Coordinates of C-alpha atoms in Angstrom, one line a residue:
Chain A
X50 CA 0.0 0.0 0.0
X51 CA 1.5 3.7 -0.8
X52 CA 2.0 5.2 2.6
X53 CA 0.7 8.9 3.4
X54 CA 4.0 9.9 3.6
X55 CA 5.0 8.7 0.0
X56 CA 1.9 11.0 -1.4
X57 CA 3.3 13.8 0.8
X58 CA 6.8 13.7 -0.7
X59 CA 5.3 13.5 -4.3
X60 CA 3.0 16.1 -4.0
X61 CA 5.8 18.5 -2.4
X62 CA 8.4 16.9 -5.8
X63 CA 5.2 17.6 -7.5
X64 CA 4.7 21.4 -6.8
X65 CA 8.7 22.0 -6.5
X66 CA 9.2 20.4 -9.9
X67 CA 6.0 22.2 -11.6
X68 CA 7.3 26.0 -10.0
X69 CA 10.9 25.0 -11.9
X70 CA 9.2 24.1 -15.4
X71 CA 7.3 27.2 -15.2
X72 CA 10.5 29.6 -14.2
X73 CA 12.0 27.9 -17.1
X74 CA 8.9 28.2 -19.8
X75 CA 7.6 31.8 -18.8
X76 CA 10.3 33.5 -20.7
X77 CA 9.8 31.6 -23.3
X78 CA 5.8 31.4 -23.5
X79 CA 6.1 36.1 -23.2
X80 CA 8.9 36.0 -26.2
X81 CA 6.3 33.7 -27.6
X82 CA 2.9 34.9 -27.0
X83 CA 3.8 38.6 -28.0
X84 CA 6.6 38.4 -30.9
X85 CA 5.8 34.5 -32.6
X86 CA 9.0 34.2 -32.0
X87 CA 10.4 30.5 -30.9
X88 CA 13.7 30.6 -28.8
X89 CA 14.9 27.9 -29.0
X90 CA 17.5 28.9 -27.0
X91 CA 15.5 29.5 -23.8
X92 CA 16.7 26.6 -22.4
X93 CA 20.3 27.0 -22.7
X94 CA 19.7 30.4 -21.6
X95 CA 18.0 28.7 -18.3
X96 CA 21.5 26.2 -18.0
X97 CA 23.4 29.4 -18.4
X98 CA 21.7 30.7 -15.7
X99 CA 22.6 28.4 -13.5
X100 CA 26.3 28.2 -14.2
X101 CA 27.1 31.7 -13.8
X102 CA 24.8 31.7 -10.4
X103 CA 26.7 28.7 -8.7
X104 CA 29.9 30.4 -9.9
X105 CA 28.9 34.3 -8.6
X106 CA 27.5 32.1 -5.4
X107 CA 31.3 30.8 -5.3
X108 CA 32.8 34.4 -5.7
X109 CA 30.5 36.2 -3.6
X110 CA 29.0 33.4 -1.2
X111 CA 25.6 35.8 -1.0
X112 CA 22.5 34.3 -2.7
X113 CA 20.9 37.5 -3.3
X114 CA 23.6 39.0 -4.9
X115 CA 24.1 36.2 -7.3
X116 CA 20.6 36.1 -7.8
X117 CA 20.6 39.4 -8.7
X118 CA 24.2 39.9 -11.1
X119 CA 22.9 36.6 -12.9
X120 CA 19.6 38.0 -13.4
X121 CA 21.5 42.0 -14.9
X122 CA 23.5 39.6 -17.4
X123 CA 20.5 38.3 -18.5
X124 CA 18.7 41.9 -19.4
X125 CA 22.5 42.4 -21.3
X126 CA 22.2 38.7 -23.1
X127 CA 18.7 39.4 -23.6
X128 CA 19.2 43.1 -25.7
X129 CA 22.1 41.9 -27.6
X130 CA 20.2 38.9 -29.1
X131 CA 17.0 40.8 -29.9
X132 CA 19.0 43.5 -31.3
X133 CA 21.8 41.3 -33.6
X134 CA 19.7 38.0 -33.9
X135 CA 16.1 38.5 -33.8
X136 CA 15.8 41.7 -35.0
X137 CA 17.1 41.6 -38.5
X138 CA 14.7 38.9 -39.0
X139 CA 11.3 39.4 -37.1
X140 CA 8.7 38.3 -39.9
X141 CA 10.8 35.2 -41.0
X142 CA 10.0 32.5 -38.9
X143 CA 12.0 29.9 -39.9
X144 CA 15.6 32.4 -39.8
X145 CA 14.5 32.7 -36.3
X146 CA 14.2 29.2 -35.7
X147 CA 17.6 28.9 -37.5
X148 CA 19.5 31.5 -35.2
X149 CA 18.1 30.3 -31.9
X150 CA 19.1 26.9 -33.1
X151 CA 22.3 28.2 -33.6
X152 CA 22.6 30.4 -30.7
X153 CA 21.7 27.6 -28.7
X154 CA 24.4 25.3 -29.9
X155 CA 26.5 28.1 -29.4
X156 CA 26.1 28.1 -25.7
X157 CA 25.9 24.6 -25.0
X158 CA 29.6 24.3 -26.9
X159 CA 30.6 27.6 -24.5
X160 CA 28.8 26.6 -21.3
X161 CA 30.8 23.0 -21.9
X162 CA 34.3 24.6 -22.7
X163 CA 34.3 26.6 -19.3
X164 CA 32.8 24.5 -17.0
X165 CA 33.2 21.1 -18.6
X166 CA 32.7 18.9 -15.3
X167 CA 29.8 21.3 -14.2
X168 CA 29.2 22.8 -10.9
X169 CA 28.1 21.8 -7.5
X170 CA 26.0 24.0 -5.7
X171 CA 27.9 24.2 -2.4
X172 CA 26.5 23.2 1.1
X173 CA 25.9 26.2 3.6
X174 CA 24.8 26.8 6.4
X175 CA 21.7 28.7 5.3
X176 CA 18.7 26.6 6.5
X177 CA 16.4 28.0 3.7
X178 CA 19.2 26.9 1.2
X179 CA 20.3 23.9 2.8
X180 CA 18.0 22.7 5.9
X181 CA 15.9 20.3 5.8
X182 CA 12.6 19.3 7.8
X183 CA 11.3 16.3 9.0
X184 CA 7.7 15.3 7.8
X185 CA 6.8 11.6 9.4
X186 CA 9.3 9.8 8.1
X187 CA 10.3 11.8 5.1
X188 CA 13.1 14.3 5.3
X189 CA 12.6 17.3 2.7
X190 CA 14.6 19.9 1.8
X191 CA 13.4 23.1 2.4
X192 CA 14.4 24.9 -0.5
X193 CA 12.0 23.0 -2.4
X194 CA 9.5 25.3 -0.1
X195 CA 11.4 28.1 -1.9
X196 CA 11.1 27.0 -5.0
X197 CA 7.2 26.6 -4.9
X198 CA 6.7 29.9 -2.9
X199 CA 8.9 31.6 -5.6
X200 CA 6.7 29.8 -8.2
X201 CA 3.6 30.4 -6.9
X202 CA 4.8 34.3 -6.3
X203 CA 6.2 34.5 -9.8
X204 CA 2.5 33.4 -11.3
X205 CA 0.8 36.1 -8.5
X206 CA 3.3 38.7 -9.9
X207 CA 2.8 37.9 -13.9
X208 CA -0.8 38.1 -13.6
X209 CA -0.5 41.3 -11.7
X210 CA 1.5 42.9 -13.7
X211 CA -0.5 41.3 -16.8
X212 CA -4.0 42.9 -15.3
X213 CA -3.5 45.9 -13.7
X214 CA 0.0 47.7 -15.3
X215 CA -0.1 49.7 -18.1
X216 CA 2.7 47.5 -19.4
X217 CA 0.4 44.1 -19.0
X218 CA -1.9 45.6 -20.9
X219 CA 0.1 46.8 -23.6
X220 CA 1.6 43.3 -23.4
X221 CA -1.7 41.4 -24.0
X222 CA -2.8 44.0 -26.8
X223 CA 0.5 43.5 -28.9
X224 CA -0.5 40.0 -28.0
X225 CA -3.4 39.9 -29.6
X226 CA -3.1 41.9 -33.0
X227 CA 0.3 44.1 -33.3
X228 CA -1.3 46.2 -36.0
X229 CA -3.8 47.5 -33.5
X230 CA -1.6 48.3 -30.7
X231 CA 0.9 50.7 -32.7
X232 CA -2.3 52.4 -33.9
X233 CA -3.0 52.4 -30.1
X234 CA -0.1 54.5 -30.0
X235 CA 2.1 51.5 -28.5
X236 CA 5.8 51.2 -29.6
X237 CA 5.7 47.4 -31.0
X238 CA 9.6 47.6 -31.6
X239 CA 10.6 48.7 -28.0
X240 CA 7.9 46.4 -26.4
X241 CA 9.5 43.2 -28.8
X242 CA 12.8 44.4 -27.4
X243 CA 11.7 44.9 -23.8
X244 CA 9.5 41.8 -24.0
X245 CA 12.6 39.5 -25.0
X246 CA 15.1 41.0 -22.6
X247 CA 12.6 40.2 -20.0
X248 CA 11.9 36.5 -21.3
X249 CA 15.8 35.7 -21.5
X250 CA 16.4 37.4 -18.2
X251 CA 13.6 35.4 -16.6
X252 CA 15.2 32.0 -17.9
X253 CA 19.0 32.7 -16.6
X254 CA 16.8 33.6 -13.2
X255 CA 14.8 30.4 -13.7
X256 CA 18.3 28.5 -13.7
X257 CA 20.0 30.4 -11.2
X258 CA 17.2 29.8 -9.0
X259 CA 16.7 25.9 -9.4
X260 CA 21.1 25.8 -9.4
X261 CA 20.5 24.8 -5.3
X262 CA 18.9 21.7 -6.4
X263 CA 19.7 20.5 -9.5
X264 CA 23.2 22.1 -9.8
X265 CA 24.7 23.2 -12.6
X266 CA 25.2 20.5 -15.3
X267 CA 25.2 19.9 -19.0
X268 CA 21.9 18.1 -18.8
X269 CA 20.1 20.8 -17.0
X270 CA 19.3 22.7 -20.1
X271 CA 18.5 19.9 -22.4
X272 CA 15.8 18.5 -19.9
X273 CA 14.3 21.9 -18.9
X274 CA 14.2 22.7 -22.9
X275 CA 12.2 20.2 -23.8
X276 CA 9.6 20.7 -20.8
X277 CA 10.0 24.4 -21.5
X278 CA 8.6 23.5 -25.1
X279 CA 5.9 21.1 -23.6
X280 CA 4.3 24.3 -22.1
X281 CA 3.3 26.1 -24.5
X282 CA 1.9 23.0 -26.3
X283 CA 0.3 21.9 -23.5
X284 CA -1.3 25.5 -22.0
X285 CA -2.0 27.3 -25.0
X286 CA 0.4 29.2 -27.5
X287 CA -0.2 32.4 -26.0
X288 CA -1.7 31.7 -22.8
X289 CA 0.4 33.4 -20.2
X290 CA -1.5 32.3 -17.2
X291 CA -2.4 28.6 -19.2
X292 CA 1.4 28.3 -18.8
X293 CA 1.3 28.1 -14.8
X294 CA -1.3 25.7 -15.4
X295 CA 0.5 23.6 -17.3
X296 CA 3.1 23.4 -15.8
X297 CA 1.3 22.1 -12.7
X298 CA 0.0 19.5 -14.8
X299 CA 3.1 18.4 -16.7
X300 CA 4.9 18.7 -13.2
X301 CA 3.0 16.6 -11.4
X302 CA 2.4 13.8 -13.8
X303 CA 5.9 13.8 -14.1
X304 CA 6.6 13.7 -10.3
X305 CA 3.9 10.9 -9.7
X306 CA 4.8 9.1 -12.6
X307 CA 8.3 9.0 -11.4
X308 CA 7.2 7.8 -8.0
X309 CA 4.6 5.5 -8.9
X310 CA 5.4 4.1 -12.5
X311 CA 9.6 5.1 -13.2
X312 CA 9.7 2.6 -15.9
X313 CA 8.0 5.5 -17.6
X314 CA 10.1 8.4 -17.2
X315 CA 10.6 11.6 -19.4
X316 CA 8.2 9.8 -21.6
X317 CA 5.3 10.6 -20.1
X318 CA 5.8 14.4 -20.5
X319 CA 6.0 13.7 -24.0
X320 CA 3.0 11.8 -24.0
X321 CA 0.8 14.2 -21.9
X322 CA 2.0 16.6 -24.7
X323 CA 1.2 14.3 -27.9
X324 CA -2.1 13.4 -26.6
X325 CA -3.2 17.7 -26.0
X326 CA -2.1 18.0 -29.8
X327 CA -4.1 15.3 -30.6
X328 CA -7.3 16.0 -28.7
X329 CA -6.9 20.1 -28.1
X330 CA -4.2 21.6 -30.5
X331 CA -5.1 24.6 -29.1
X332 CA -4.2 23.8 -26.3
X333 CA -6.2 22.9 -22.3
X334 CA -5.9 26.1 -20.7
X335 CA -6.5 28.2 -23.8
X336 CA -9.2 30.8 -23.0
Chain B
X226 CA -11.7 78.9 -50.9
X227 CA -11.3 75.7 -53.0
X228 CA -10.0 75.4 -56.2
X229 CA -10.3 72.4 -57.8
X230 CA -8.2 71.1 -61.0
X231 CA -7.7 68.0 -62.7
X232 CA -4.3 66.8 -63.8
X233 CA -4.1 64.0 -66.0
X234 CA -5.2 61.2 -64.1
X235 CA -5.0 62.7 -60.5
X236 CA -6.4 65.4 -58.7
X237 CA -4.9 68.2 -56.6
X238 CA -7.5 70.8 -54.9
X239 CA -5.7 74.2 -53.0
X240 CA -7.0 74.1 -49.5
X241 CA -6.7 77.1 -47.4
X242 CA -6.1 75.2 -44.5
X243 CA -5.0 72.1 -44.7
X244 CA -3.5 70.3 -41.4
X245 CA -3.5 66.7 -43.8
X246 CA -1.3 66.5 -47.4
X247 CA -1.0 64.1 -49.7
X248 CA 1.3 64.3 -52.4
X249 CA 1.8 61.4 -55.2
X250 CA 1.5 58.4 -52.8
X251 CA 2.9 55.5 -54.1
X252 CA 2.2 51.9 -52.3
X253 CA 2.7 48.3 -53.2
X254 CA 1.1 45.3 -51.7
X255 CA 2.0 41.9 -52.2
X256 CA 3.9 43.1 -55.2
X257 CA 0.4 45.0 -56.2
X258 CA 0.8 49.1 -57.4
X259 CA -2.2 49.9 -55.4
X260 CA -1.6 53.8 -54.6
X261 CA -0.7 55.0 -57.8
X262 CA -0.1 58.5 -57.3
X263 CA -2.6 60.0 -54.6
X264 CA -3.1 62.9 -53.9
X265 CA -5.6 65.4 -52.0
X266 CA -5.8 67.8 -48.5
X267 CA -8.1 67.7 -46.0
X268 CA -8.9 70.8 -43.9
X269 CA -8.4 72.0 -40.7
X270 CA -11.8 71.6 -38.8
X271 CA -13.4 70.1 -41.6
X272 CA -15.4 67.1 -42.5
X273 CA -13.8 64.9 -45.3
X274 CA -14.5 62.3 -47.1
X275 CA -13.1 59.2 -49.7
X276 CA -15.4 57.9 -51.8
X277 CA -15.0 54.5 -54.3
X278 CA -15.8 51.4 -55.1
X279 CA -14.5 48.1 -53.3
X280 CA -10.6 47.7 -54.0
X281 CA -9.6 51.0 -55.4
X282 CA -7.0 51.6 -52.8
X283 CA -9.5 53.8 -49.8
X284 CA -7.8 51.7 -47.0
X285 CA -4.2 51.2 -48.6
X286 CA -4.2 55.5 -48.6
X287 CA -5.4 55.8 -44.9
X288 CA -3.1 52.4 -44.0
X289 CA -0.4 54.3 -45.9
X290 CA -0.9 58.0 -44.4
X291 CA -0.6 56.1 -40.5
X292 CA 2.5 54.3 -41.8
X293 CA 1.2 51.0 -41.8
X294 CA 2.2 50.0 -44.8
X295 CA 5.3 51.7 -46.4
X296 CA 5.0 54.7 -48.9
X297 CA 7.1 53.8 -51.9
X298 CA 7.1 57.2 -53.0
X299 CA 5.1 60.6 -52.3
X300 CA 4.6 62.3 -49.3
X301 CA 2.2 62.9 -46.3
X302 CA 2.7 66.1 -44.4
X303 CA 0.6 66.4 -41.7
X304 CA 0.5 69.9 -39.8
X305 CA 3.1 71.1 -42.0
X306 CA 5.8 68.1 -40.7
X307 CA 6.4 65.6 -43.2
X308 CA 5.6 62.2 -41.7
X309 CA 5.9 59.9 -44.5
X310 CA 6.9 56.2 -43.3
X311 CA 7.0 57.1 -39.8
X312 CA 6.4 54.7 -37.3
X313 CA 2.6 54.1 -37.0
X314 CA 2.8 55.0 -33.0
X315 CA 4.7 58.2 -33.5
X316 CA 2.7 59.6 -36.0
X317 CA -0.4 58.7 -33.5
X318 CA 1.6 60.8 -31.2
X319 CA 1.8 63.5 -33.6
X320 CA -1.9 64.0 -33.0
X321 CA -3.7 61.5 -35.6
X322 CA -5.7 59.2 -34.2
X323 CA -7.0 56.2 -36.5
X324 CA -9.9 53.6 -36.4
X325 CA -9.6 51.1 -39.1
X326 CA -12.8 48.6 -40.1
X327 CA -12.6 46.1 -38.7
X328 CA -10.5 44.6 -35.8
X329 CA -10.3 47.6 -34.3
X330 CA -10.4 46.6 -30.8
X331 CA -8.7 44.3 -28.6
X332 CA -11.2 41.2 -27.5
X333 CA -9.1 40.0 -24.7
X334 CA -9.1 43.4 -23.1
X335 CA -11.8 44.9 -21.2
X336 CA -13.9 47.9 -22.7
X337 CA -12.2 50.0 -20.0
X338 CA -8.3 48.5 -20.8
X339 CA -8.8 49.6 -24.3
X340 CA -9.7 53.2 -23.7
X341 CA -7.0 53.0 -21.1
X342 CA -5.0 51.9 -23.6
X343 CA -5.9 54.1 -26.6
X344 CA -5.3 57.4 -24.2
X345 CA -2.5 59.0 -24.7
X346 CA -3.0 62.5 -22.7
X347 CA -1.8 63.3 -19.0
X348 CA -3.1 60.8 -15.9
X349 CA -5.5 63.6 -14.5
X350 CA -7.0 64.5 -17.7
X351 CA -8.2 60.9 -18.4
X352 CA -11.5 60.4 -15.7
X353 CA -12.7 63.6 -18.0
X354 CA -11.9 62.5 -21.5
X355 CA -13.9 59.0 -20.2
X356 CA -16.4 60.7 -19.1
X357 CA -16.8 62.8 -22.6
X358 CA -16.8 59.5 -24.3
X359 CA -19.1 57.7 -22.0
X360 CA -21.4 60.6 -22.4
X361 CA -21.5 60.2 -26.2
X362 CA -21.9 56.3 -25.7
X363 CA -23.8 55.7 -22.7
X364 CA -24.3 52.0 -23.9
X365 CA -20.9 51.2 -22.9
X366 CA -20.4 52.6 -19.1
X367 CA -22.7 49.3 -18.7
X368 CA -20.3 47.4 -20.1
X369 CA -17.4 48.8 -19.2
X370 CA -16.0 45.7 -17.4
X371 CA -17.0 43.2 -20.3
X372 CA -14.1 41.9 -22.2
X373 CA -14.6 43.6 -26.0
X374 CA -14.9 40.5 -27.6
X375 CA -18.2 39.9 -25.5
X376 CA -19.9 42.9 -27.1
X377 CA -22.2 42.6 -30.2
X378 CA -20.9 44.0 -33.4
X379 CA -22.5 47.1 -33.4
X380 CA -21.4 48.0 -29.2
X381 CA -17.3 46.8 -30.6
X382 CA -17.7 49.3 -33.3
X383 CA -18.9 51.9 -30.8
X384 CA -15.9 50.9 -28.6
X385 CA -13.1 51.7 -31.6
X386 CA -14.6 55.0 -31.7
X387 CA -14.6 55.8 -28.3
X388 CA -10.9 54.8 -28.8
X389 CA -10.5 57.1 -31.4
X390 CA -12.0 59.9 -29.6
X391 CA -10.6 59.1 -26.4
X392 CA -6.9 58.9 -28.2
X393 CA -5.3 62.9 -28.1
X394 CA -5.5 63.9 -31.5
X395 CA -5.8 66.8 -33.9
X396 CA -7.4 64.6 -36.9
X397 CA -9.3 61.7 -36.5
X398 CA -9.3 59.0 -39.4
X399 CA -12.1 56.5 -39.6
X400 CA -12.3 54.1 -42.2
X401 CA -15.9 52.8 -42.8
X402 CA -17.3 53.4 -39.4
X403 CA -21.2 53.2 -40.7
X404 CA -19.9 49.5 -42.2
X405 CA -22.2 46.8 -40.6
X406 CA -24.5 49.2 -38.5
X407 CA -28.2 49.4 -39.3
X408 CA -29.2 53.0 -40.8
X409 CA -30.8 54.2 -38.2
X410 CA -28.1 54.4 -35.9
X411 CA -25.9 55.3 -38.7
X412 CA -27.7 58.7 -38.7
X413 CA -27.4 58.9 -35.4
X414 CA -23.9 58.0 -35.3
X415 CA -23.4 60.7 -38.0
X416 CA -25.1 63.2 -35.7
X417 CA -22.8 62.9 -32.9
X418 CA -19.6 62.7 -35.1
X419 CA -20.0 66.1 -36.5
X420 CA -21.7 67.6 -33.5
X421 CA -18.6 66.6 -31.7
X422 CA -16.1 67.8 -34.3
X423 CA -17.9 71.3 -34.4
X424 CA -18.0 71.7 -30.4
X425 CA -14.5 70.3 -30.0
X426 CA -12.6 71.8 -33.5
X427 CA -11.4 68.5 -34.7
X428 CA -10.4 67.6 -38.1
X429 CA -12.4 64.6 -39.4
X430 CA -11.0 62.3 -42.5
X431 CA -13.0 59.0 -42.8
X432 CA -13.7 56.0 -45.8
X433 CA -17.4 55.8 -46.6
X434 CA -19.1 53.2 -49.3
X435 CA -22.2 54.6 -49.0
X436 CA -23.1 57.8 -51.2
X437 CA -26.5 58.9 -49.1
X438 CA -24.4 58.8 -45.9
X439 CA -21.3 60.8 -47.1
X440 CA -23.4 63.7 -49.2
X441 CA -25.0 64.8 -45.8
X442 CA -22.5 65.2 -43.6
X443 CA -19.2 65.9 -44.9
X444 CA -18.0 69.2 -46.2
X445 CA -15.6 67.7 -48.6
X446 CA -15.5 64.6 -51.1
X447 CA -13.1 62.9 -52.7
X448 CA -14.0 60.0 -55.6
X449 CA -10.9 57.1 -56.0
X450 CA -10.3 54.9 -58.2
X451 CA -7.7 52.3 -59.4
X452 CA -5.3 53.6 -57.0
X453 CA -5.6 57.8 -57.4
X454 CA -8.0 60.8 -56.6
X455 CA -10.3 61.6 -59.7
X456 CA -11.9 64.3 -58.4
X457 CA -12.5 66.3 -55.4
X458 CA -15.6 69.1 -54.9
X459 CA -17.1 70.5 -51.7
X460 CA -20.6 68.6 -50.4
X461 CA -22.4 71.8 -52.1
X462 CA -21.2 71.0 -55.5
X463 CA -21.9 67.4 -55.8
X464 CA -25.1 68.4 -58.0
X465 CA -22.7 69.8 -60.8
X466 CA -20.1 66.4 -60.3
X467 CA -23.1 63.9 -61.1
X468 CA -21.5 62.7 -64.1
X469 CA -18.7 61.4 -62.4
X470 CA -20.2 60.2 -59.5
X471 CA -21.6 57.9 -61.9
X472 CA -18.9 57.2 -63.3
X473 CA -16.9 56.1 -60.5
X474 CA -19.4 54.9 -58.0
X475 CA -22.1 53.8 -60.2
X476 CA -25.0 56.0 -58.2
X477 CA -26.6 59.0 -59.6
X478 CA -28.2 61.5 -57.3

C-alpha cells in the first residue's frame, strides 16, 4: 500500500518540480505569446543561468547578490540577441528558428568549454538553502518550499502585472493583434525588445534559481528545454497564465509518474504533450 | 476657398487650410501598385470624405498616411511636418488618431483596458476625457467591465470610436465606421460625429461606401479609383459632379 507519507513527498516533488518548469517556460511562453518568435534557445539560456549563479555564489558566497548579477547579465544577453539575432529577421520565422538553433548550440559548446565537469552548488549553512525538515518519516529539503513559494509568487506577480500595469496591458494587446496596438499609439519595436530581454532574463533567473537543487550540469538545459517547449503545447500558444497551469500539470504527472510508475520516465511528458495536440491543439488552458 | 483642377489622371485641390497632405503616394502590396499616385488635402476643422468602389485603394491610402504600410514614394505632411513612413505610434503621437474597419479593438481586453490603452493625454485628464466618451456612448459605461470581444458587433464598433476619440488627437481617421451598422443608428452615429467635431474643433478624414451617408454630412468629397484621386468638390457642388459620381461609383443622385 503507498503510505501517506509517499503522497506527501510526491506532492511537495510535485509542486517543487511544476514552480521549476514554469520559471524555465515563462520567458519563453512572453517571447512567444507577444513576438511569434520560438527561442529555441530559452533553455540554454536557463543552463546558463545556472552556471554563472553557482559560480557568482562561489565568488560572492551571497545568494541575493548572485541572484541578482545573474539575473542583470540576463537583461544584457537578452538586448544583444533581440538587437543582432532577432531583429534583422522578425517576420521570418524559420531564420528565427535557424538563429536560436544556432545560438543555442553556441552556448551549450561555451557553457561546456568553461565549465566542462559542471558545478556543485555548495553546502551552507543557510537553513532555507540547505535545511531540511522532517515530515513523518520523510526528510525534505526546504528549498523546495522556496522553490514553490517563488513559483507560486512568480505566477501572482505575472498576472498582476498582466491585469493591472499599463505595461500588462500593452503586453496582451501586442498579443493579440500588433497592427492595432501601434495604432494604439504602443511602440511594437521597444515592447518586442523589452518583452525578450525580460523573457531571457527570466530564464538565466529560472536556472539560477533551481542551481541549489539541481546544480549546474550539462543536462540541465536539455531536460528543462524540452519541458520548457511542452508548455506552451500543453497551455496554449499564448496563454500566459495557461502556462502556470500547465506546468502544474506536466509537473505533477511527471513527479507521480516517477514515484509510482519510473519505468515510464521523461516519456510521459511527452506523451501528456502528444495526446493535447491530438485531442486540443489549441491547447487545455487556452481561454 | 477651393479650387479644384484635374491633372491627367490625378487630382490636386488648393485648400486654405490644410492640417492633412497628400502628395503622389505611391504603395505596393503583395507586389500589387495599389496607390498610384494619390493625392488630396483635408482641412483644418473640416469634415472629409473618400469615396470608391470596393478595391480602389481607400484603406491602402489611410493604411499608408498612419504608416502602416510603407510609402514607396510621395509624401504625407501632416500639420506642415512631413511624416511619411514614420512609425505608426509616433505619427499617432503627432496627433492623428485612427480607427480602421474592422479589428479595431482588442477582444481579450476589457472595454475599460482599451480606452486605457488608446489614451494618450496626462493621468489627471483621463477620468474627463472617459467621461466625454461615455457621455457620447452611454451603452458602454454598462459594459465597461466586459471583455470587448463579449460585445455585439454594433457595441465593438462603438468601442473603436470611443478609442479614437478618447486617443489625443488633432485629426481623427475613420475608415468605414457606418460598415455593418443598421441605418438608423448610422444617422445617429453621424449626428454625434460632427456635432462633436464642431464643439471640440477636430479635423475629421474618414472611408465611406455609401453615397446617401457621405453627401449629408461631410463638407468635402473625394471620388478614387484604381489607386488615385479623380476628383475632389465641396458637399455643395456634388449636384454639378453627377456625371462622375456615376462614373466612378455607379449612383446617380
Amino acid at each position: 500500500m503507498v503510505s501517506p507519507e509517499l503522497i506527501l513527498s510526491a506532492i511537495i516533488d510535485g509542486l517543487t518540480y511544476s514552480s521549476m518548469i514554469y520559471l524555465a517556460a515563462i520567458g519563453l511562453v512572453i517571447i512567444f505569446g507577444l513576438m511569434d518568435v520560438f527561442n529555441l534557445a530559452q533553455g540554454a539560456f536557463f543552463g546558463l543561468g545556472a552556471y554563472l549563479f553557482v559560480t557568482f555564489y562561489y565568488m560572492t558566497n551571497n545568494f541575493l547578490l548572485s541572484l541578482l548579477l545573474t539575473f542583470l547579465i540576463g537583461i544584457v544577453l537578452g538586448l544583444l540577441t533581440e538587437r543582432a539575432i532577432i531583429r534583422p529577421v522578425y517576420g521570418n520565422p524559420l531564420a528565427q528558428l535557424l538563429l536560436t538553433m544556432g545560438l543555442m548550440t553556441l552556448l551549450y559548446t561555451f557553457m561546456q568549454l568553461i565549465w566542462p565537469t559542471g558545478l556543485v552548488f555548495p553546502e551552507t549553512q543557510n537553513f532555507l538553502l540547505s535545511g531540511y525538515i522532517q515530515l513523518a518519516d520523510v526528510r525534505i529539503r526546504i528549498y523546495k518550499f522556496v522553490l514553490i513559494v517563488i513559483g507560486f509568487v512568480l505566477f501572482g506577480t505575472m498576472s498582476t502585472l498582466l491585469s493591472k500595469t499599463m505595461i500588462g496591458i500593452k503586453l496582451r494587446a501586442g498579443t493579440e493583434n500588433r497592427e492595432l496596438a501601434t495604432v494604439f499609439g504602443v511602440d511594437i519595436s521597444m515592447l518586442f525588445t523589452s518583452a525578450f530581454t525580460f523573457g531571457v532574463a527570466l530564464a538565466l533567473l529560472g536556472g539560477a534559481l533551481v542551481a541549489p537543487l539541481t546544480h549546474a550540469t550539462i543536462e540541465l538545459p536539455v531536460h528543462f528545454s524540452l519541458l520548457a517547449f511542452a508548455i506552451p503545447v500543453v497551455g496554449g500558444m499564448k496563454s500566459y497564465s495557461g502556462a502556470f497551469y500547465a506546468s502544474l500539470l506536466i509537473g505533477f504527472v511527471d513527479r507521480l509518474v516517477a514515484y509510482f510508475i519510473p519505468q515510464l520516465g521523461f516519456a510521459i511528458d511527452l506523451i501528456v504533450m502528444i495526446v493535447v495536440l491530438v485531442v486540443k491543439p489549441e491547447g487545455i488552458f487556452k481561454r | 476657398m477651393r479650387i479644384g483642377r484635374f491633372r491627367k489622371s490625378t487630382w490636386v485641390n488648393d485648400v486654405a487650410s490644410p492640417i492633412l497632405k497628400v502628395k503622389d503616394l505611391h504603395a505596393y502590396i503583395g507586389g500589387f501598385h495599389i496607390l498610384q499616385g494619390v493625392n488630396f488635402e483635408a482641412e483644418e476643422y473640416k469634415l472629409t470624405a473618400i469615396l470608391g468602389r470596393n478595391g480602389v485603394g481607400k484603406t491602402t491610402t489611410l493604411k499608408t498616411i498612419m504608416g502602416i504600410y510603407k510609402a514607396a514614394r510621395g509624401e504625407v505632411f501632416f500639420k506642415g511636418e512631413n511624416i511619411t513612413n514614420f512609425p505608426t505610434h509616433s505619427i499617432v503621437k503627432k496627433g492623428i488618431s485612427f480607427v480602421p474597419a474592422e479589428k479595431n479593438v482588442f477582444a481579450n481586453l476589457t472595454v475599460i483596458e482599451n480606452l486605457k490603452l488608446a489614451y494618450n493625454g496626462p493621468k489627471e485628464k483621463f477620468d474627463d476625457k472617459l467621461e466625454m466618451v461615455m457621455n457620447l456612448f452611454p451603452e458602454l459605461k454598462r459594459f465597461s467591465s466586459l471583455l470587448a470581444g463579449e460585445l455585439s458587433g454594433g457595441q465593438q464598433r462603438m468601442l473603436a470610436l470611443a478609442c479614437g476619440l478618447v486617443r489625443e488627437h488633432d485629426l481623427l481617421i475613420l475608415d468605414e465606421p457606418s460598415e455593418g451598422l443598421s441605418p438608423a443608428y448610422v444617422k445617429n452615429f453621424y449626428r454625434l460625429l460632427r456635432h462633436y467635431m464642431l464643439e471640440n474643433r477636430k479635423t475629421i478624414l474618414l472611408i465611406e461606401q455609401n453615397f446617401a451617408y457621405a453627401r449629408e454630412i461631410t463638407d468635402y468629397i473625394y471620388l478614387m479609383d484604381k489607386g488615385v484621386m479623380v476628383t475632389g468638390f465641396p458637399s455643395e457642388k456634388i449636384e454639378e459632379n453627377n456625371h462622375v459620381i456615376r462614373r466612378i461609383l455607379g449612383v446617380s443622385l
